[in-house]
XYZ file of C-alpha atoms in Angstrom:
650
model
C 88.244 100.772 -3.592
C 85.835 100.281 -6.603
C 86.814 96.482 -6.467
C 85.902 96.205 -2.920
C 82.703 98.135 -3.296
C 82.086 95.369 -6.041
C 82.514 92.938 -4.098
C 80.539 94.055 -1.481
C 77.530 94.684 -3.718
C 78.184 91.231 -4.550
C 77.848 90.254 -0.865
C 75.266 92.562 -0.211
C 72.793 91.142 -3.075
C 73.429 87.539 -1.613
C 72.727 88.369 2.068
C 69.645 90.773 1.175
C 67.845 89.520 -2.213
C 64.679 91.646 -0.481
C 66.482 94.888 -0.766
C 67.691 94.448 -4.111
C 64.476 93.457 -5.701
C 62.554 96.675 -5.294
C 65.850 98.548 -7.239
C 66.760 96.369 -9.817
C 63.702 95.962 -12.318
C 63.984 99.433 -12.792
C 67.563 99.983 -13.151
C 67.284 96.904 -16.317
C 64.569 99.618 -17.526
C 66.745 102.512 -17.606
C 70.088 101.246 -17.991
C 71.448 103.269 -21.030
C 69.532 106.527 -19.541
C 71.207 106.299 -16.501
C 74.402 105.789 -17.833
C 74.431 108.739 -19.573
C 72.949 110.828 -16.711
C 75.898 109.269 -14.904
C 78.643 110.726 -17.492
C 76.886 113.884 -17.258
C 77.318 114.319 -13.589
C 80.562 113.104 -13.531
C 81.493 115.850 -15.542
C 79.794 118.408 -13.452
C 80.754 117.698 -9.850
C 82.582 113.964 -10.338
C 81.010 112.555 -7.297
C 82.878 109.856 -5.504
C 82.557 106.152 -6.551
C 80.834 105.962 -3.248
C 78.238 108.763 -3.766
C 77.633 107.208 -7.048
C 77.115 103.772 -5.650
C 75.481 105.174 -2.734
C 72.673 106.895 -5.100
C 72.376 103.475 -7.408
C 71.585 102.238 -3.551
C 68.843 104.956 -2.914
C 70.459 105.560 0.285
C 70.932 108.633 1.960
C 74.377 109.519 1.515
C 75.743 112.780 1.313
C 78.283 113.726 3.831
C 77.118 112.790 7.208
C 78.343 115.792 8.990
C 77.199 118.492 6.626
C 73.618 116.751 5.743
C 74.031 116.733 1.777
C 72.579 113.606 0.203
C 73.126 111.891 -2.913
C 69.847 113.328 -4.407
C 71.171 116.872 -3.691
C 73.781 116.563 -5.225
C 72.438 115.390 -8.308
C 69.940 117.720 -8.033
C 66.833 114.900 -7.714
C 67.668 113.919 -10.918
C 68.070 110.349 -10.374
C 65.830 109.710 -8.235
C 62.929 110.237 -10.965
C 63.238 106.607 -12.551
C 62.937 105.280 -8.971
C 59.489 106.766 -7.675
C 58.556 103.772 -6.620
C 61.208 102.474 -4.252
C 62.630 105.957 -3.156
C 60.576 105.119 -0.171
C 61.784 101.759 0.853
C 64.819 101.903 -0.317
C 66.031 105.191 1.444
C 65.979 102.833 5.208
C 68.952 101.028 4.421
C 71.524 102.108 5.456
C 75.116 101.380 3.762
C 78.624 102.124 4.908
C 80.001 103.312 1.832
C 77.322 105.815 1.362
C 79.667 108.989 2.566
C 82.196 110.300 -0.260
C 85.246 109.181 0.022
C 88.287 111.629 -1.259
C 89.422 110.601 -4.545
C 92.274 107.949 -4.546
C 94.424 110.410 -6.864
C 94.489 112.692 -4.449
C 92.761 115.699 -5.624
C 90.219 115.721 -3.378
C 86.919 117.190 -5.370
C 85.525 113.658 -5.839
C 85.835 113.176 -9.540
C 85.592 108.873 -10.646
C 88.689 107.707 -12.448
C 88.631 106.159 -15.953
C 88.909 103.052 -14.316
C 86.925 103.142 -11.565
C 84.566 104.320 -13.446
C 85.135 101.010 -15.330
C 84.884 98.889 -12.265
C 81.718 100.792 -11.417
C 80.049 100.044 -14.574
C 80.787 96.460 -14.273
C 80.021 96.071 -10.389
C 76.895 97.664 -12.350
C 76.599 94.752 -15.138
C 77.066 91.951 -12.770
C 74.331 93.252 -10.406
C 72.156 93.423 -13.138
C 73.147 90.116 -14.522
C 72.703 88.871 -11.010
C 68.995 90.348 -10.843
C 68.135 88.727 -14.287
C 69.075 85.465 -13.190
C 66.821 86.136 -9.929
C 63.981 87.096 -11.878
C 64.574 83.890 -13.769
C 64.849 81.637 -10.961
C 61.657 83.701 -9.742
C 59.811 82.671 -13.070
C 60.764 78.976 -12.341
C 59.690 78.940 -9.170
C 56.356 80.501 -10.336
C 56.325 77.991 -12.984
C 56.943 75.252 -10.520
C 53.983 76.989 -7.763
C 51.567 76.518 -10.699
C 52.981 72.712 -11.811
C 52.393 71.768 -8.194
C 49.133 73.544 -8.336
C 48.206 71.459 -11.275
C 49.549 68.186 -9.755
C 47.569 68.704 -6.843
C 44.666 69.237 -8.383
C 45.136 66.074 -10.608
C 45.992 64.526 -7.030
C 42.709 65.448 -5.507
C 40.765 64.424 -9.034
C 42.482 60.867 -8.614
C 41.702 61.322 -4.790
C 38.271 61.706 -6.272
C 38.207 58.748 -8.770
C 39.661 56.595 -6.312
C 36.749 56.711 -3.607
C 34.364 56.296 -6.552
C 36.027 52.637 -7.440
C 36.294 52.034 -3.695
C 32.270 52.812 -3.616
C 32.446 50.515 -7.062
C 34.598 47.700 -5.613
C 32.277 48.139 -2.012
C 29.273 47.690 -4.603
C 31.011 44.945 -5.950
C 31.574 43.235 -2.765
C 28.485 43.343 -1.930
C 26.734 41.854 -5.422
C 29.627 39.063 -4.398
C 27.965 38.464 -1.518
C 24.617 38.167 -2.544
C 25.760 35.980 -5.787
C 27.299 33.650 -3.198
C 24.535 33.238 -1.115
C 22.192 33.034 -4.065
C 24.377 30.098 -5.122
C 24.535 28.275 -1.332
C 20.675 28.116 -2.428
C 20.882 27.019 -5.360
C 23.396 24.361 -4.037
C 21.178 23.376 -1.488
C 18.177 23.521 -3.983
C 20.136 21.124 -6.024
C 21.195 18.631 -3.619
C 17.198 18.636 -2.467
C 16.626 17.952 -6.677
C 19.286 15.202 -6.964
C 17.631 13.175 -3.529
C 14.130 13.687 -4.996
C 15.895 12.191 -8.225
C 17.888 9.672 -6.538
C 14.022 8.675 -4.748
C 12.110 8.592 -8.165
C 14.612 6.510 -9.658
C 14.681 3.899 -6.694
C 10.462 4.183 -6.666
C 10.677 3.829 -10.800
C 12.776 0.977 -10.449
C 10.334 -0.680 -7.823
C 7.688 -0.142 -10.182
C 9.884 -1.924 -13.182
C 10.126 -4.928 -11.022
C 6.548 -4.686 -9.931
C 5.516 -4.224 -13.806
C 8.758 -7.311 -14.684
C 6.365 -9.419 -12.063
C 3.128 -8.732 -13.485
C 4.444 -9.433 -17.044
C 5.702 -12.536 -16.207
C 2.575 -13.459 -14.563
C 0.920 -12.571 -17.487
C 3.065 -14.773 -19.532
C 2.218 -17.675 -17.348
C -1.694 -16.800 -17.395
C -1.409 -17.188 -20.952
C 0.423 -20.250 -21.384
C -1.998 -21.750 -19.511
C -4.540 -20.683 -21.692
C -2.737 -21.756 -24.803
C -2.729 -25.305 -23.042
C -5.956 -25.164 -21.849
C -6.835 -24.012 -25.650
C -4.848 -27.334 -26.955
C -7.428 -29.695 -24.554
C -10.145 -27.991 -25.899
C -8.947 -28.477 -28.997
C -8.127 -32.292 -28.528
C -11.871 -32.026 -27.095
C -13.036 -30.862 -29.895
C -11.727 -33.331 -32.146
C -12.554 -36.265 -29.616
C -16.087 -35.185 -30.081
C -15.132 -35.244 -33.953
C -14.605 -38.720 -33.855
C -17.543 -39.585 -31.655
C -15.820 -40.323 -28.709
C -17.822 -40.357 -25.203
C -16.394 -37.422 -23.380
C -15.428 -37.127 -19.552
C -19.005 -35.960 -17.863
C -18.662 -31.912 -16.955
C -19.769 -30.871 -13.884
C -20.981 -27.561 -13.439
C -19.329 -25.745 -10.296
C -21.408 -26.027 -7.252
C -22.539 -22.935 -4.997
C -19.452 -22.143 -2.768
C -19.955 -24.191 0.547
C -18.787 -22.888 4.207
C -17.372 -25.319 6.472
C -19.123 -25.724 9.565
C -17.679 -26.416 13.098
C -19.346 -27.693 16.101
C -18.674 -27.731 19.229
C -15.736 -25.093 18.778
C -13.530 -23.238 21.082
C -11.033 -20.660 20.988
C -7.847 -20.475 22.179
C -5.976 -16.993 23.896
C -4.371 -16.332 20.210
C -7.531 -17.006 18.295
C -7.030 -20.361 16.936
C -10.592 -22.428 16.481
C -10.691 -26.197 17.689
C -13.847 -27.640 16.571
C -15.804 -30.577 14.837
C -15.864 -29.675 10.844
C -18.166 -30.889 8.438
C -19.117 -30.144 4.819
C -15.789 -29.490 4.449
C -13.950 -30.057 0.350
C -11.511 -32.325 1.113
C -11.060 -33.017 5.043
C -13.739 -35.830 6.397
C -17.283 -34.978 8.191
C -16.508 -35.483 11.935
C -12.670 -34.508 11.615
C -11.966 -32.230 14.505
C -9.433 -29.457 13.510
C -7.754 -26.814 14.685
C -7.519 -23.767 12.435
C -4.701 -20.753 11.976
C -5.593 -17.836 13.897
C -8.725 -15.410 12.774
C -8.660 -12.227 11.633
C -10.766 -10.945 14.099
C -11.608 -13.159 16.827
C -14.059 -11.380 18.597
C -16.795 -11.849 15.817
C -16.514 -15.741 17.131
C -19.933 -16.401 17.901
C -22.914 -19.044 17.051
C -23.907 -18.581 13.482
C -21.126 -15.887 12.388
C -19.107 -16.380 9.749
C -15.251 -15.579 10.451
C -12.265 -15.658 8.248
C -8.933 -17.145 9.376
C -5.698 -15.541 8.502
C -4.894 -17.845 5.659
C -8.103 -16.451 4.199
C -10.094 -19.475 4.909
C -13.929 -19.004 5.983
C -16.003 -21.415 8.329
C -19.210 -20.881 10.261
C -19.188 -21.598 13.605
C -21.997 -23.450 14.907
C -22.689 -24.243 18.393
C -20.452 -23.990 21.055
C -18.547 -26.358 22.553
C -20.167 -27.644 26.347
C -18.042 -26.880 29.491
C -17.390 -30.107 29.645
C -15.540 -31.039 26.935
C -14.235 -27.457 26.520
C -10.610 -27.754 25.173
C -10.998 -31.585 24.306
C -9.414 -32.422 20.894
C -9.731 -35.610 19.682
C -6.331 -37.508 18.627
C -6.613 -37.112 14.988
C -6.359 -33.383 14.525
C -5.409 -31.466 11.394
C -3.918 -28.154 11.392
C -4.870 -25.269 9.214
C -2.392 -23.373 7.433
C -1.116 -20.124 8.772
C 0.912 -17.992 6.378
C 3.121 -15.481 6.985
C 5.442 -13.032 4.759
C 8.581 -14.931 5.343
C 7.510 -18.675 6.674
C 4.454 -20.631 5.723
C 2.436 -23.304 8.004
C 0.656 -26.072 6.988
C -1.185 -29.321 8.041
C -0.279 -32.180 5.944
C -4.284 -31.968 4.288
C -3.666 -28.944 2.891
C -4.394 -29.207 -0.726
C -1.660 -29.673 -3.499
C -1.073 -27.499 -6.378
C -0.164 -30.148 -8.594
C 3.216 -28.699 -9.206
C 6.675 -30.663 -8.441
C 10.268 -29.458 -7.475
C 12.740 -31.522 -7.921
C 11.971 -34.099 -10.154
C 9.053 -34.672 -8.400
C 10.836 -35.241 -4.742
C 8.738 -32.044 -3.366
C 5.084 -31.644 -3.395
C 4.011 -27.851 -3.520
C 1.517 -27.109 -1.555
C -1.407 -24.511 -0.806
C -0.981 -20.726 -1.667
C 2.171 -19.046 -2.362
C 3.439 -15.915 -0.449
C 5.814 -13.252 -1.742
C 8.803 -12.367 0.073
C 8.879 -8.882 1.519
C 11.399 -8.051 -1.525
C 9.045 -9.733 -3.754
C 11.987 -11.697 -5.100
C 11.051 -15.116 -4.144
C 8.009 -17.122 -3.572
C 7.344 -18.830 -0.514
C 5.151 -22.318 -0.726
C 4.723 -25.238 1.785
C 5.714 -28.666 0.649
C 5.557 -32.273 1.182
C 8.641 -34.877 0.250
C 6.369 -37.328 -2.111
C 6.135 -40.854 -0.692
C 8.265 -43.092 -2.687
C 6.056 -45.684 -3.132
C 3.509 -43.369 -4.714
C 5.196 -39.936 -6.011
C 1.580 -38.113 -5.612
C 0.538 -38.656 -2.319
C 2.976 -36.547 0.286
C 5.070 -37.973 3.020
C 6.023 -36.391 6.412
C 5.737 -33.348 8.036
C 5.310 -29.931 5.943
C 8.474 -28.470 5.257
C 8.711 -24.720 3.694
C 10.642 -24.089 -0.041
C 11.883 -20.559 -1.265
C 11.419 -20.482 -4.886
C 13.723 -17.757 -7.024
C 14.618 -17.092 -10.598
C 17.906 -14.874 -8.600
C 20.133 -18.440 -8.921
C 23.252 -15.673 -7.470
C 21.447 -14.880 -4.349
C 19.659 -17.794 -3.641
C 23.582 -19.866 -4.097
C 24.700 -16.832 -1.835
C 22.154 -17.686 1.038
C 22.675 -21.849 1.013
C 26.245 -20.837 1.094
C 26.123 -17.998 4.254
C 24.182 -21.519 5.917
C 26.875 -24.018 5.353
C 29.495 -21.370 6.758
C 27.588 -20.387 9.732
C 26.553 -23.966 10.553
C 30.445 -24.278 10.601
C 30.808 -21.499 13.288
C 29.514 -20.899 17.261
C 26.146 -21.287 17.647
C 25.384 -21.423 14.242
C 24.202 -25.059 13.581
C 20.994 -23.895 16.513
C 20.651 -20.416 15.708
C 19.165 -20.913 12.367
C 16.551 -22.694 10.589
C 17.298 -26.042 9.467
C 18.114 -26.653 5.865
C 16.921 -29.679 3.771
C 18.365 -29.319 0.490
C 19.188 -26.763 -2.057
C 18.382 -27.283 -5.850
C 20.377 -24.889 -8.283
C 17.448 -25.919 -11.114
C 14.572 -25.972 -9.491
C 12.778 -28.984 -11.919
C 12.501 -29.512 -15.135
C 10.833 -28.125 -17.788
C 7.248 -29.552 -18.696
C 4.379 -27.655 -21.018
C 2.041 -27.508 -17.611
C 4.926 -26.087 -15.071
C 3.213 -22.572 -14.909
C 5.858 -21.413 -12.372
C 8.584 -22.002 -15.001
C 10.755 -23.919 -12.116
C 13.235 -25.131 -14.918
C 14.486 -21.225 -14.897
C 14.829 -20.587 -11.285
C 16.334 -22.157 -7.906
C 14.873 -23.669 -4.441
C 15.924 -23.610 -1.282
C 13.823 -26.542 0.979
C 14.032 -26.011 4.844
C 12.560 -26.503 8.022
C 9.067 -24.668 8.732
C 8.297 -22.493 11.211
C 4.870 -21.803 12.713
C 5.218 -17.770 12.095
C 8.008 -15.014 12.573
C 8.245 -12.753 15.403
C 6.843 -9.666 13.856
C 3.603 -11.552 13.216
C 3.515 -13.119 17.158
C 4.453 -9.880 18.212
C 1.513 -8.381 16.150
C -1.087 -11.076 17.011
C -0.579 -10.382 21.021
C -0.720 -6.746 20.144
C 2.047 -5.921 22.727
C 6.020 -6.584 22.986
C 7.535 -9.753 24.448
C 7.687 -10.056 28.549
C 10.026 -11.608 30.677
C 11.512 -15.181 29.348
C 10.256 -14.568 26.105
C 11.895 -11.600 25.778
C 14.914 -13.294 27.092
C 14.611 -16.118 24.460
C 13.887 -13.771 21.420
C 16.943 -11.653 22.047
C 19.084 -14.644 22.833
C 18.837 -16.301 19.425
C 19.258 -13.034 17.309
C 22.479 -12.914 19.525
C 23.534 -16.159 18.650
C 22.923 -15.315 14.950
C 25.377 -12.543 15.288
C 27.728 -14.780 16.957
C 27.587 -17.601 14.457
C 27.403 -15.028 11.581
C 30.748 -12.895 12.831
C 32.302 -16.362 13.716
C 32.044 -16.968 9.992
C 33.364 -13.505 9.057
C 29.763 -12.343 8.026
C 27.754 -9.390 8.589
C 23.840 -10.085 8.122
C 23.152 -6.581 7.553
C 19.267 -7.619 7.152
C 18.709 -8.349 11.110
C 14.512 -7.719 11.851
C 11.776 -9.304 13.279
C 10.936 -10.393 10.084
C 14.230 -12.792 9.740
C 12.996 -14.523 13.249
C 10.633 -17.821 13.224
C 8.885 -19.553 16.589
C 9.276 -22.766 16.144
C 8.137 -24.197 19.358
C 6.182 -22.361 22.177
C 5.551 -22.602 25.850
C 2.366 -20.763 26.826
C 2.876 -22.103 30.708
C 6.689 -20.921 30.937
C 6.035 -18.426 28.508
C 9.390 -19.633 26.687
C 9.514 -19.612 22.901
C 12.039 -21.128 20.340
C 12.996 -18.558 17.863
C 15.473 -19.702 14.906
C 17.487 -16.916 12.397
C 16.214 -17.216 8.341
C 17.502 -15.537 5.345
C 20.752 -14.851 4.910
C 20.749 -13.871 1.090
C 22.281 -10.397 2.077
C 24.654 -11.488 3.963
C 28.035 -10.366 3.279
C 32.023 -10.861 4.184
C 33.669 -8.146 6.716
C 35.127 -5.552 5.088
C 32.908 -6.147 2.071
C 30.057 -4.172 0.148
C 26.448 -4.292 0.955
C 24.553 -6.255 -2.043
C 20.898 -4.612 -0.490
C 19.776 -3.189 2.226
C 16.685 -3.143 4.716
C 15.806 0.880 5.849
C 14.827 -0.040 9.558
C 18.080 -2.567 10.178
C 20.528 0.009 8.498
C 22.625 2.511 10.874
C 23.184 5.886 10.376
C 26.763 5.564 9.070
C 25.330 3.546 5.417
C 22.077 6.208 5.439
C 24.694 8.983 4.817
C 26.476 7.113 2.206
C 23.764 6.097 0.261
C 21.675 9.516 0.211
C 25.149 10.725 -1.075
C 25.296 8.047 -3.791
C 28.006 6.397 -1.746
C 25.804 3.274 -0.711
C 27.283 0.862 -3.542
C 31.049 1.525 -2.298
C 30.193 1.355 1.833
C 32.700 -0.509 3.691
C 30.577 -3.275 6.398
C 31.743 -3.883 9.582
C 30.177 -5.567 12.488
C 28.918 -2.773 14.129
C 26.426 -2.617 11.461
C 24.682 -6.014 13.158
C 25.484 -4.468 16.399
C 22.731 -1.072 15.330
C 20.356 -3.305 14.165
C 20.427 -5.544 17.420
C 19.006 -2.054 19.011
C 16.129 -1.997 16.521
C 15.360 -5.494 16.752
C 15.190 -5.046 20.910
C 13.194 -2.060 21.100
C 10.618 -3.323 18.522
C 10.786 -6.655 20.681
C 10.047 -4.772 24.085
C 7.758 -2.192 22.733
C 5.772 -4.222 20.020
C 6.409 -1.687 17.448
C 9.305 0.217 15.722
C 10.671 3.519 15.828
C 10.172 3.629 12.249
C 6.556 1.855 11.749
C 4.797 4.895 10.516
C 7.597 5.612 8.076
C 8.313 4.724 4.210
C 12.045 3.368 2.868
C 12.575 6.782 1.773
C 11.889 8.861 5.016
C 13.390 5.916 7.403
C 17.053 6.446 5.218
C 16.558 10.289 5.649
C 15.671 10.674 9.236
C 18.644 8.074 10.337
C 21.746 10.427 9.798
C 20.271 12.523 12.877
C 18.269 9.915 14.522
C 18.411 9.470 18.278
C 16.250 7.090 20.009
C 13.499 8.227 22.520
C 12.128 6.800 25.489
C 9.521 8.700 27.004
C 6.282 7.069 25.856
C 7.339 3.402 26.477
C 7.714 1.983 29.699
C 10.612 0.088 29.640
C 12.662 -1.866 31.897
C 16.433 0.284 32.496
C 18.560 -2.529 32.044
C 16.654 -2.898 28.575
C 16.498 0.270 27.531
C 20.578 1.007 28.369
C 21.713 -1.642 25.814
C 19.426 -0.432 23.518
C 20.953 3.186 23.610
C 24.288 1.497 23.363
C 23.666 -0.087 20.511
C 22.179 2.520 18.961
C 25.175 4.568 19.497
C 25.576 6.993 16.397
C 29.351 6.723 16.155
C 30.018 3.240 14.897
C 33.631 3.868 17.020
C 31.839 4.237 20.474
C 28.931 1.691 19.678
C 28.743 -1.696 21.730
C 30.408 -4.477 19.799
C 28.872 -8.166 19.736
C 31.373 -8.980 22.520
C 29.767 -6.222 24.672
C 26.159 -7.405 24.235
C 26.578 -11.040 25.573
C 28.248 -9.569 28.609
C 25.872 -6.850 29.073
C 23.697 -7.568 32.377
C 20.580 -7.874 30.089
C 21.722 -11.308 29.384
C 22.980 -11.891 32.663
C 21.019 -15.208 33.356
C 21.679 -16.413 29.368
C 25.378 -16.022 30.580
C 25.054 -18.038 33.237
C 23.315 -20.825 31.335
C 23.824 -20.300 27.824
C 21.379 -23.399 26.803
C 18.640 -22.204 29.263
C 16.303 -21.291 26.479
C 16.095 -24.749 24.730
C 12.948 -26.765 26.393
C 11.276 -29.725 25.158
């Protein structure tokens, strides 16, 4: 019985831990004293194992049926060391808690030695089992206060963690600001290297300019070390009493006259001259255009645009208004690209070619101040001084690689379509241009000519002098040729890349008709398909090379023929219009504003069949823009197309 009540405890403590932790801290406390309380009573009245279990229970055993509890019989004695859970304890209830008769049989409840033994080890293991409780109890408490700890060190990283995400947000946002400060600074930068990129090109300018005026210099004094040598020689001649050469003291500068003048629509003066230096009293001439020819009157003074003066004298009768006699001279007109003289114009005493070429009046500079421009005469055989023939026009450069580049770009387009009457005619080209002499001032023995046909003036100056664009045939004729160029230029695998009104000279003209003849010059830029530009003009440049060269890229841009094709555009507008888009423009802005150029039409009055090829040639995408092809079949030309020699008229 004492083994099953054992086991039962067992039981009981696993199924109700509750209940047995309100008796068991106590019973560990008075262990020994109850023990011996326990012998005592057994002694006395040796209760049943069942009472005694029932009272180590605090339940209220006893017998049921007579009411007499544990505590009775022990007289309350136990129940002292348990004040505290007498109480709480006393509701359970327990089936063993009624005395049981004593298994011996002698029925007055008295424990056995040994189950008094299994009683007191029932006992032990209870106890044992309440130790380990309290234990697991302490762990557990342990553990509450380790979690405790862990989630306070959770909420303190918790903690640290939104501070770096308010550091990294911080962060971020000084990121940000860094990288737009630096798109600035990028930009600023770019803005610096263009501004560089423009002072170096102006810096170079200004080398050449400074190259130019040095050399000049060095001419100027040569010549005065030669003219020092004659006075020398002078000197000595006078030495040695030898009659000198009579001086004569420079006379008061003298104005031509002209009498019985007109003027024509584009301010040419046909008159009678007299006091003239070099041309005969009584000569009647006709002069380059003036300046300004509505100061033409009786007894003004008026300057041509050659920069020769005359006073005009009385006017020419109705009469014999527009009579010119059949000896006539022609004044020289001079213009940046092409010079026009009369066969009197004065000599400069300088020789090309061995002598074969007279130079003649004053020299003009090339827009790219690379080259000089002069009029000259072949010298008559029979006496090398005196010229021969009509004036013909010689580019003079010390730039033998461009000058053998242009003569060469001629004999291949004269080889092509078009291309033997589309340009100027060539006379001869001279690698050296003479030889070297102590009084050759323009040093001709270091640079190169190139001798060709002269025309009266280029199309930017006609343009200019009727102060409005071309109308009509002329139009028609002006736009023709620089279409031919292109044709004979592509047919020889070239791209002109330098295509302007400047590049254009009238050789013959048709006031009546209002027809012109208009020839191609200079084709020193031009380059092979494919190839790389050698220079370039702002205005005659497309979009495409603008972008390369403010990037630096300019050297390594790849030509094609659409190039020609943009500049065919420019050329057209400036020839309908009179002016350019770009005429109020330097180099610098015109390379700038092309990238996002588009043409406007709105304040000119143009002609819709005129202004629709220009737009197509000025298409921004070299891709989509009109090709060469496209132009000569483009209703513009529709009447050229029919007749393609239409403009020609002698």
């Amino acid at each position: 019985l004492l083994e099953t009540t054992a086991i039962v405890a067992l039981l009981l403590f696993s199924i109700i831990p509750s209940t047995a932790s309100f008796l068991v801290p106590t019973a560990i406390q008075q262990k020994k004293s109850w023990k011996q309380q326990h012998l005592q009573s057994s002694e006395k009245s040796s209760p049943s194992s069942s009472t005694a279990l029932s009272f180590f229970f605090a339940g209220d055993g006893g017998d049921n049926s007579t009411g007499t509890s544990a505590t009775n019989s022990y007289d309350g004695k136990m129940t002292e060391p348990f004040p505290s859970t007498n109480t709480a304890v006393s509701a359970v209830k327990l089936p063993w808690s009624t005395p049981s008769p004593d298994p011996g049989g002698n029925g007055n409840g008295s424990l056995g030695e040994n189950q008094q033994r299994a009683l007191e080890a029932a006992e032990e293991v209870l106890i044992n089992l309440r130790i380990e409780m309290v234990e697991q109890d302490k762990k557990i408490e342990t553990m509450v206060e380790t979690l405790d700890q862990k989630t306070t060190t959770i909420e303190k990283l918790q903690q640290s963690l939104q501070s770096r995400d308010d550091i990294l947000q911080r962060a971020f946002v000084t990121v940000e600001n860094l990288e737009t400060q630096n798109e600035k600074f990028t930009t600023q930068l770019k803005d610096l290297e263009e501004q560089t990129r423009t002072l170096q090109n102006e810096n170079k300018a200004k080398e050449q300019q400074l190259q130019r005026t040095l050399k000049t210099l060095e001419e100027a004094t040569a010549q005065i070390q030669i003219l020092q040598k004659e006075l020398v020689q002078v000197k000595e001649q006078q030495q040695q009493g030898l009659q000198l050469p009579k001086l004569e003291l420079p006379k008061k500068e003298q104005i031509p006259l002209l009498s019985d003048w007109e003027i024509s629509y584009i301010g040419e003066v046909t008159g009678v001259v007299t006091n003239h230096p070099r041309i005969p009293d009584g000569e009647t001439i006709v002069t380059s255009p003036l300046e300004n020819p509505k100061l033409a009157a009786r007894n003004k003074v008026v300057e041509t645009a050659s920069g020769s003066k005359y006073k005009l004298g009385r006017k020419a009768p109705e009469k014999t208004k527009g009579a010119v006699k059949t000896s006539t001279t022609q004044e020289a007109s001079a213009s940046p690209t092409q010079i026009t003289m009369a066969p009197d114009i004065p000599l400069t005493g300088e020789v090309a070619g061995d002598g074969k070429y007279l130079l003649a009046g004053k020299p003009k500079a090339s827009k790219n101040g690379r080259s000089l421009l002069y009029a000259a005469y072949k010298s008559d055989p029979d006496d090398p001084l005196k010229p021969k023939g009509d004036a013909l026009a010689i580019k003079i450069s010390s730039n033998l690689e461009a000058m053998e580049r242009e003569y060469n770009n001629y004999q291949k387009v004269s080889k092509s379509r078009n291309g033997g009457i589309s340009f100027i005619e060539r006379v001869e080209f001279l690698p050296v241009a003479g030889r070297a002499r102590p009084t050759d001032r323009l040093k001709l023995s270091k640079k190169s000519a190139l001798i060709m046909e002269l025309g009266k003036e280029d199309l930017k100056e006609y343009i200019g002098r009727h102060g409005e664009g071309l109308q009509g045939q002329a139009l028609q004729d002006a736009a023709l040729a620089a279409l031919q160029c292109l044709e004979g230029l592509h047919g020889a695998n070239l791209v002109w890349t330098d295509l302007k009104t400047e590049n254009f000279v009238i050789t013959a003209e048709n006031v009546e008709e209002n027809r012109i003849t208009v020839k191609g010059i200079d084709l020193e830029s031009a380059v092979k398909i494919k190839g790389n530009p050698v220079d370039y003009t702002p205005e005659a440049c497309p979009p495409e090379f603008a972008e390369a060269f403010l990037v630096g890229e300019g050297i390594d841009f790849v030509l094609e023929y659409s190039y020609d094709a943009w500049s065919f555009g420019m050329l057209l507008y400036e020839l309908s219009t009179g002016r350019g888009f770009f005429d109020d423009k330097t180099a610098v802005q015109i390379t700038k504003l092309l990238p996002s150029f588009k043409p406007n039409f709105d304040d000119v009055d143009l002609d819709p069949t005129v202004s629709d090829l220009i737009s197509k040639c000025l298409q921004p995408d070299p891709k989509k823009r009109i090709s060469i092809a496209g132009i000569r079949k483009h209703p513009f030309f529709a009447a050229a197309n029919s007749n393609p020699f239409n403009f020609l008229f002698g």
